[in-house]
PDB file of C-alpha atoms in Angstrom:
ATOM      1  CA  MET A 950      30.202  27.643   1.436  1.00 35.00           C
ATOM      2  CA  ALA A 951      31.005  23.679   0.788  1.00 43.00           C
ATOM      3  CA  GLU A 952      30.495  21.613   3.970  1.00 53.00           C
ATOM      4  CA  PRO A 953      33.780  20.044   5.083  1.00 60.00           C
ATOM      5  CA  ARG A 954      34.391  16.483   4.526  1.00 85.00           C
ATOM      6  CA  THR A 955      34.240  13.773   6.652  1.00 95.00           C
ATOM      7  CA  ARG A 956      37.636  12.074   6.943  1.00 97.00           C
ATOM      8  CA  LEU A 957      39.019   8.733   8.281  1.00 98.00           C
ATOM      9  CA  ALA A 958      40.259   8.013  12.114  1.00 98.00           C
ATOM     10  CA  LEU A 959      41.392   4.447  11.979  1.00 98.00           C
ATOM     11  CA  LEU A 960      42.083   2.576  15.403  1.00 98.00           C
ATOM     12  CA  SER A 961      44.122   0.109  16.245  1.00 98.00           C
ATOM     13  CA  PRO A 962      43.577  -3.137  17.965  1.00 97.00           C
ATOM     14  CA  HIS A 963      43.913  -2.945  21.590  1.00 96.00           C
ATOM     15  CA  ARG A 964      47.425  -3.395  23.219  1.00 96.00           C
ATOM     16  CA  VAL A 965      49.729  -3.206  20.413  1.00 97.00           C
ATOM     17  CA  ASP A 966      53.289  -4.708  21.124  1.00 97.00           C
ATOM     18  CA  SER A 967      56.838  -5.270  18.871  1.00 96.00           C
ATOM     19  CA  ASP A 968      55.436  -8.393  17.913  1.00 97.00           C
ATOM     20  CA  ARG A 969      52.491  -6.768  15.808  1.00 95.00           C
ATOM     21  CA  ALA A 970      54.503  -3.519  14.692  1.00 96.00           C
ATOM     22  CA  ASP A 971      55.502  -4.580  11.502  1.00 96.00           C
ATOM     23  CA  ALA A 972      52.294  -6.392  10.306  1.00 96.00           C
ATOM     24  CA  LEU A 973      50.306  -3.367  11.789  1.00 97.00           C
ATOM     25  CA  ALA A 974      53.051  -0.533  10.112  1.00 96.00           C
ATOM     26  CA  GLU A 975      52.074  -2.920   6.813  1.00 96.00           C
ATOM     27  CA  ALA A 976      48.143  -2.147   7.193  1.00 96.00           C
ATOM     28  CA  LEU A 977      48.792   1.130   8.151  1.00 96.00           C
ATOM     29  CA  THR A 978      50.481   2.037   4.955  1.00 95.00           C
ATOM     30  CA  ALA A 979      47.883   0.200   2.724  1.00 95.00           C
ATOM     31  CA  ALA A 980      44.928   1.683   4.379  1.00 96.00           C
ATOM     32  CA  CYS A 981      46.905   5.548   4.440  1.00 95.00           C
ATOM     33  CA  ALA A 982      47.074   4.895   0.873  1.00 94.00           C
ATOM     34  CA  VAL A 983      43.402   4.169  -0.150  1.00 94.00           C
ATOM     35  CA  GLY A 984      41.593   6.141   2.427  1.00 96.00           C
ATOM     36  CA  ASP A 985      40.929   9.773   3.435  1.00 96.00           C
ATOM     37  CA  VAL A 986      42.768   9.232   7.053  1.00 97.00           C
ATOM     38  CA  ALA A 987      43.326  12.153   8.938  1.00 98.00           C
ATOM     39  CA  ALA A 988      44.603  10.522  12.111  1.00 98.00           C
ATOM     40  CA  VAL A 989      45.535   7.296  13.618  1.00 98.00           C
ATOM     41  CA  LEU A 990      44.861   6.283  17.165  1.00 98.00           C
ATOM     42  CA  LEU A 991      47.637   3.597  18.295  1.00 98.00           C
ATOM     43  CA  ARG A 992      46.538   1.821  21.727  1.00 98.00           C
ATOM     44  CA  LEU A 993      49.971   0.470  23.039  1.00 97.00           C
ATOM     45  CA  ALA A 994      50.440  -2.375  25.023  1.00 96.00           C
ATOM     46  CA  PRO A 995      52.123  -1.074  28.748  1.00 95.00           C
ATOM     47  CA  ALA A 996      55.618  -1.446  28.394  1.00 96.00           C
ATOM     48  CA  ASP A 997      58.225   0.430  29.816  1.00 96.00           C
ATOM     49  CA  GLU A 998      58.947   3.826  28.806  1.00 97.00           C
ATOM     50  CA  ARG A 999      62.120   3.300  26.532  1.00 97.00           C
ATOM     51  CA  SER A1000      60.277   0.327  24.439  1.00 97.00           C
ATOM     52  CA  LEU A1001      57.272   2.356  24.007  1.00 98.00           C
ATOM     53  CA  VAL A1002      59.480   5.031  22.446  1.00 98.00           C
ATOM     54  CA  ASN A1003      60.916   2.933  20.040  1.00 98.00           C
ATOM     55  CA  LEU A1004      57.817   1.003  18.889  1.00 98.00           C
ATOM     56  CA  VAL A1005      56.431   4.385  18.753  1.00 98.00           C
ATOM     57  CA  LYS A1006      59.131   5.617  16.479  1.00 98.00           C
ATOM     58  CA  ARG A1007      58.674   2.005  14.603  1.00 97.00           C
ATOM     59  CA  LEU A1008      54.954   2.431  13.784  1.00 97.00           C
ATOM     60  CA  ALA A1009      54.567   6.784  13.481  1.00 97.00           C
ATOM     61  CA  PRO A1010      56.127   6.846   9.685  1.00 96.00           C
ATOM     62  CA  ALA A1011      53.342   4.506   8.206  1.00 95.00           C
ATOM     63  CA  ALA A1012      50.821   6.860   8.709  1.00 95.00           C
ATOM     64  CA  GLN A1013      52.767  10.237   9.047  1.00 97.00           C
ATOM     65  CA  SER A1014      54.258   9.830   5.564  1.00 95.00           C
ATOM     66  CA  THR A1015      50.427  10.225   4.160  1.00 93.00           C
ATOM     67  CA  GLY A1016      49.876  13.208   6.047  1.00 96.00           C
ATOM     68  CA  ALA A1017      48.194  11.219   8.598  1.00 97.00           C
ATOM     69  CA  ALA A1018      48.558  12.283  12.577  1.00 98.00           C
ATOM     70  CA  LEU A1019      49.270   9.475  15.295  1.00 98.00           C
ATOM     71  CA  VAL A1020      48.002   9.946  18.696  1.00 98.00           C
ATOM     72  CA  ILE A1021      48.890   7.257  21.153  1.00 98.00           C
ATOM     73  CA  THR A1022      47.599   5.797  24.631  1.00 97.00           C
ATOM     74  CA  VAL A1023      48.607   3.080  26.853  1.00 95.00           C
ATOM     75  CA  SER A1024      46.442   0.651  28.651  1.00 85.00           C
ATOM     76  CA  ASP A1025      47.286   0.394  32.262  1.00 88.00           C
ATOM     77  CA  PHE A1026      50.437   2.447  32.372  1.00 91.00           C
ATOM     78  CA  ALA A1027      51.857   4.506  35.413  1.00 89.00           C
ATOM     79  CA  GLY A1028      54.642   6.237  33.069  1.00 92.00           C
ATOM     80  CA  ASP A1029      54.880   9.115  31.763  1.00 95.00           C
ATOM     81  CA  VAL A1030      52.782   8.905  28.216  1.00 96.00           C
ATOM     82  CA  VAL A1031      53.285  12.479  27.054  1.00 96.00           C
ATOM     83  CA  SER A1032      56.970  11.694  27.061  1.00 96.00           C
ATOM     84  CA  VAL A1033      56.710   8.413  25.002  1.00 97.00           C
ATOM     85  CA  ALA A1034      54.609  10.823  22.745  1.00 97.00           C
ATOM     86  CA  ALA A1035      57.139  13.639  22.440  1.00 96.00           C
ATOM     87  CA  ARG A1036      60.347  11.212  22.595  1.00 97.00           C
ATOM     88  CA  GLY A1037      58.632   8.995  19.855  1.00 97.00           C
ATOM     89  CA  GLY A1038      57.596  11.230  17.670  1.00 97.00           C
ATOM     90  CA  ALA A1039      53.860  11.060  18.006  1.00 98.00           C
ATOM     91  CA  ASP A1040      51.540  13.595  16.918  1.00 98.00           C
ATOM     92  CA  GLY A1041      49.233  13.524  20.270  1.00 98.00           C
ATOM     93  CA  VAL A1042      48.040  11.843  23.068  1.00 98.00           C
ATOM     94  CA  HIS A1043      44.118  10.261  23.610  1.00 97.00           C
ATOM     95  CA  LEU A1044      42.748   9.775  27.162  1.00 95.00           C
ATOM     96  CA  ASP A1045      40.039   7.473  27.826  1.00 91.00           C
ATOM     97  CA  LYS A1046      37.573   7.999  31.095  1.00 85.00           C
ATOM     98  CA  ALA A1047      39.894  10.249  32.303  1.00 83.00           C
ATOM     99  CA  ARG A1048      40.093  11.078  36.272  1.00 80.00           C
ATOM    100  CA  ASP A1049      39.524  14.335  37.407  1.00 76.00           C
ATOM    101  CA  GLY A1050      41.905  16.897  36.453  1.00 88.00           C
ATOM    102  CA  ALA A1051      43.912  14.640  34.296  1.00 92.00           C
ATOM    103  CA  LEU A1052      42.647  16.249  30.826  1.00 94.00           C
ATOM    104  CA  GLN A1053      43.743  19.885  32.125  1.00 94.00           C
ATOM    105  CA  ASP A1054      47.213  18.466  33.306  1.00 94.00           C
ATOM    106  CA  LEU A1055      47.751  16.862  29.684  1.00 95.00           C
ATOM    107  CA  ARG A1056      46.429  19.582  28.336  1.00 95.00           C
ATOM    108  CA  GLU A1057      48.856  22.161  29.769  1.00 94.00           C
ATOM    109  CA  ARG A1058      51.619  20.032  29.431  1.00 94.00           C
ATOM    110  CA  LEU A1059      50.537  19.437  25.639  1.00 93.00           C
ATOM    111  CA  SER A1060      51.499  22.720  24.949  1.00 80.00           C
ATOM    112  CA  ASP A1061      53.990  22.385  21.667  1.00 84.00           C
ATOM    113  CA  GLY A1062      50.927  22.297  19.739  1.00 90.00           C
ATOM    114  CA  ARG A1063      50.249  18.304  19.859  1.00 96.00           C
ATOM    115  CA  ILE A1064      47.106  17.040  19.908  1.00 98.00           C
ATOM    116  CA  LEU A1065      45.017  15.924  23.079  1.00 98.00           C
ATOM    117  CA  GLY A1066      42.287  14.140  22.710  1.00 97.00           C
ATOM    118  CA  ALA A1067      39.371  12.307  24.993  1.00 96.00           C
ATOM    119  CA  GLY A1068      36.876   8.896  24.538  1.00 95.00           C
ATOM    120  CA  GLY A1069      34.687   6.469  26.174  1.00 88.00           C
ATOM    121  CA  HIS A1070      31.962   9.094  26.798  1.00 81.00           C
ATOM    122  CA  GLU A1071      29.084   7.239  26.645  1.00 80.00           C
ATOM    123  CA  GLN A1072      27.473  10.432  29.611  1.00 88.00           C
ATOM    124  CA  LYS A1073      27.510  13.684  27.889  1.00 94.00           C
ATOM    125  CA  HIS A1074      28.250  15.263  31.093  1.00 93.00           C
ATOM    126  CA  ALA A1075      32.216  13.987  30.621  1.00 92.00           C
ATOM    127  CA  ALA A1076      31.763  14.511  27.095  1.00 94.00           C
ATOM    128  CA  MET A1077      31.176  18.219  27.774  1.00 95.00           C
ATOM    129  CA  GLU A1078      33.995  18.330  30.833  1.00 94.00           C
ATOM    130  CA  ALA A1079      36.523  17.031  28.029  1.00 95.00           C
ATOM    131  CA  GLY A1080      35.416  19.641  25.588  1.00 95.00           C
ATOM    132  CA  GLU A1081      36.115  22.190  28.655  1.00 95.00           C
ATOM    133  CA  ALA A1082      39.231  20.974  29.398  1.00 95.00           C
ATOM    134  CA  GLY A1083      40.601  22.306  25.776  1.00 95.00           C
ATOM    135  CA  VAL A1084      40.441  18.640  24.277  1.00 97.00           C
ATOM    136  CA  ASP A1085      41.201  18.608  20.633  1.00 98.00           C
ATOM    137  CA  TYR A1086      38.532  15.845  19.711  1.00 98.00           C
ATOM    138  CA  VAL A1087      36.375  13.880  21.567  1.00 97.00           C
ATOM    139  CA  MET A1088      35.552   9.865  20.816  1.00 97.00           C
ATOM    140  CA  PHE A1089      32.277   8.438  21.137  1.00 97.00           C
ATOM    141  CA  GLY A1090      32.091   4.821  20.686  1.00 96.00           C
ATOM    142  CA  GLY A1091      35.297   2.269  19.735  1.00 94.00           C
ATOM    143  CA  ILE A1092      35.547  -1.399  21.453  1.00 93.00           C
ATOM    144  CA  TYR A1093      37.011  -1.432  24.997  1.00 89.00           C
ATOM    145  CA  SER A1094      40.002  -2.998  26.087  1.00 87.00           C
ATOM    146  CA  ASP A1095      37.833  -5.941  27.492  1.00 88.00           C
ATOM    147  CA  GLY A1096      36.121  -6.578  23.997  1.00 89.00           C
ATOM    148  CA  ILE A1097      33.220  -5.061  24.774  1.00 90.00           C
ATOM    149  CA  ALA A1098      31.460  -2.389  22.551  1.00 90.00           C
ATOM    150  CA  PRO A1099      29.280   0.344  22.987  1.00 91.00           C
ATOM    151  CA  ASP A1100      25.636   0.458  22.210  1.00 94.00           C
ATOM    152  CA  ALA A1101      25.997   1.467  18.898  1.00 95.00           C
ATOM    153  CA  ASP A1102      22.430   3.891  18.790  1.00 96.00           C
ATOM    154  CA  THR A1103      24.043   5.653  21.577  1.00 95.00           C
ATOM    155  CA  VAL A1104      26.947   6.075  19.760  1.00 96.00           C
ATOM    156  CA  ARG A1105      25.570   7.886  17.028  1.00 97.00           C
ATOM    157  CA  GLU A1106      23.080  10.010  19.374  1.00 97.00           C
ATOM    158  CA  ARG A1107      25.750  11.560  21.301  1.00 97.00           C
ATOM    159  CA  ALA A1108      27.643  12.233  18.073  1.00 97.00           C
ATOM    160  CA  GLU A1109      24.559  13.855  16.473  1.00 97.00           C
ATOM    161  CA  TRP A1110      24.014  15.652  19.942  1.00 97.00           C
ATOM    162  CA  TRP A1111      27.473  16.979  19.902  1.00 98.00           C
ATOM    163  CA  VAL A1112      27.773  17.936  16.454  1.00 97.00           C
ATOM    164  CA  GLU A1113      24.692  20.285  17.182  1.00 97.00           C
ATOM    165  CA  ILE A1114      25.698  22.142  19.744  1.00 97.00           C
ATOM    166  CA  PHE A1115      29.824  21.896  20.029  1.00 97.00           C
ATOM    167  CA  GLU A1116      32.436  23.054  18.135  1.00 96.00           C
ATOM    168  CA  THR A1117      35.411  20.980  18.963  1.00 97.00           C
ATOM    169  CA  PRO A1118      35.435  18.072  16.433  1.00 98.00           C
ATOM    170  CA  CYS A1119      34.116  14.936  17.677  1.00 97.00           C
ATOM    171  CA  ILE A1120      35.172  10.961  16.191  1.00 98.00           C
ATOM    172  CA  ALA A1121      32.430   8.736  15.879  1.00 98.00           C
ATOM    173  CA  VAL A1122      33.407   5.127  15.828  1.00 98.00           C
ATOM    174  CA  ALA A1123      31.976   2.313  13.869  1.00 97.00           C
ATOM    175  CA  HIS A1124      33.099  -1.428  14.951  1.00 95.00           C
ATOM    176  CA  ASP A1125      30.602  -2.820  12.408  1.00 94.00           C
ATOM    177  CA  LEU A1126      29.804  -1.797   8.518  1.00 95.00           C
ATOM    178  CA  ALA A1127      26.635  -1.481   9.309  1.00 95.00           C
ATOM    179  CA  GLN A1128      27.076   1.363  11.235  1.00 97.00           C
ATOM    180  CA  VAL A1129      28.831   3.587   8.723  1.00 97.00           C
ATOM    181  CA  ASP A1130      25.759   5.765   7.141  1.00 97.00           C
ATOM    182  CA  GLY A1131      24.083   6.379  10.257  1.00 97.00           C
ATOM    183  CA  LEU A1132      27.237   7.665  11.944  1.00 98.00           C
ATOM    184  CA  LEU A1133      27.928   9.798   8.587  1.00 97.00           C
ATOM    185  CA  ALA A1134      24.319  11.097   8.888  1.00 97.00           C
ATOM    186  CA  THR A1135      25.613  13.025  12.332  1.00 97.00           C
ATOM    187  CA  GLY A1136      27.765  14.990  10.519  1.00 96.00           C
ATOM    188  CA  ALA A1137      30.512  14.060  12.923  1.00 97.00           C
ATOM    189  CA  GLU A1138      34.107  15.537  11.514  1.00 97.00           C
ATOM    190  CA  PHE A1139      35.757  12.341  11.436  1.00 98.00           C
ATOM    191  CA  LEU A1140      34.568   8.587  11.386  1.00 98.00           C
ATOM    192  CA  GLY A1141      36.609   6.102  13.423  1.00 98.00           C
ATOM    193  CA  LEU A1142      37.093   2.515  12.215  1.00 98.00           C
ATOM    194  CA  GLU A1143      37.885  -0.407  14.475  1.00 97.00           C
ATOM    195  CA  SER A1144      40.586  -2.318  13.117  1.00 96.00           C
ATOM    196  CA  HIS A1145      39.041  -5.144  11.958  1.00 95.00           C
ATOM    197  CA  LEU A1146      37.212  -3.091   9.392  1.00 97.00           C
ATOM    198  CA  TRP A1147      40.539  -1.420   8.211  1.00 97.00           C
ATOM    199  CA  MET A1148      43.269  -4.452   8.675  1.00 95.00           C
ATOM    200  CA  GLY A1149      43.008  -8.078   7.991  1.00 87.00           C
ATOM    201  CA  GLU A1150      40.632 -10.563   6.106  1.00 87.00           C
ATOM    202  CA  GLY A1151      37.586  -8.851   4.999  1.00 86.00           C
ATOM    203  CA  ALA A1152      38.471  -5.706   5.351  1.00 93.00           C
ATOM    204  CA  ASP A1153      37.232  -2.958   2.166  1.00 93.00           C
ATOM    205  CA  ILE A1154      38.509   0.674   3.423  1.00 95.00           C
ATOM    206  CA  ALA A1155      37.663   1.300  -0.155  1.00 96.00           C
ATOM    207  CA  ALA A1156      34.070   0.402   0.225  1.00 96.00           C
ATOM    208  CA  ILE A1157      33.947   2.227   3.083  1.00 97.00           C
ATOM    209  CA  GLN A1158      35.579   5.436   1.577  1.00 96.00           C
ATOM    210  CA  ALA A1159      33.314   5.289  -1.251  1.00 96.00           C
ATOM    211  CA  LEU A1160      30.271   5.030   1.096  1.00 96.00           C
ATOM    212  CA  VAL A1161      31.832   8.586   3.013  1.00 96.00           C
ATOM    213  CA  ALA A1162      32.262  10.423  -1.125  1.00 94.00           C
ATOM    214  CA  ALA A1163      28.311   8.791  -1.548  1.00 94.00           C
ATOM    215  CA  SER A1164      27.131  10.993   1.685  1.00 91.00           C
ATOM    216  CA  GLU A1165      29.138  14.235   0.820  1.00 85.00           C
ATOM    217  CA  ALA A1166      27.300  14.151  -2.578  1.00 83.00           C
ATOM    218  CA  ASP A1167      24.035  13.741  -1.158  1.00 77.00           C
ATOM    219  CA  THR A1168      24.327  16.722   0.978  1.00 63.00           C
TER     220      THR A1168
END
């Protein structure tokens, strides 16, 4: 039986607001046309719920028209992110560094088939707790909202550990092109790409997709 292929997960810049929506939608459309994109993680700036719903509605078609799932997360948001996802037409919700019980609560509320993802897990115990809560994926890596990137070796090691032991899929995130080959070697189901790798000057998603194809040809 052939090994399942690795697909791409695109991470938006942090704190996307309405001023950046058109440029982001254009970049998403272009990237999804070239890469085998399974999901887009939309990292929104905090706002009132109605504004967030409208923003998600503006951006969702750029991902979903090519078959990619749109998963949202909102920084410092005291409102109801599940409601934003449902009303905006997103496919799911992502939570970083979840507080006790938060993932279990979201899992119960996302019983309509929407995706629940979790990230920010540099500690193995936290990742295992997320898996036990019933998330649809765990994410290792990804630049934090303060601009700090987690240690690249730790991200690779965590992804490799997770793939060897657990059935829940994982996203292993690259924030530098030099990380891509190592993350592909872990066997992670999804290769996450920070925004500067797939949008903006110097981004080359076609080259990254070629690396994915080459890694699969070698297996």
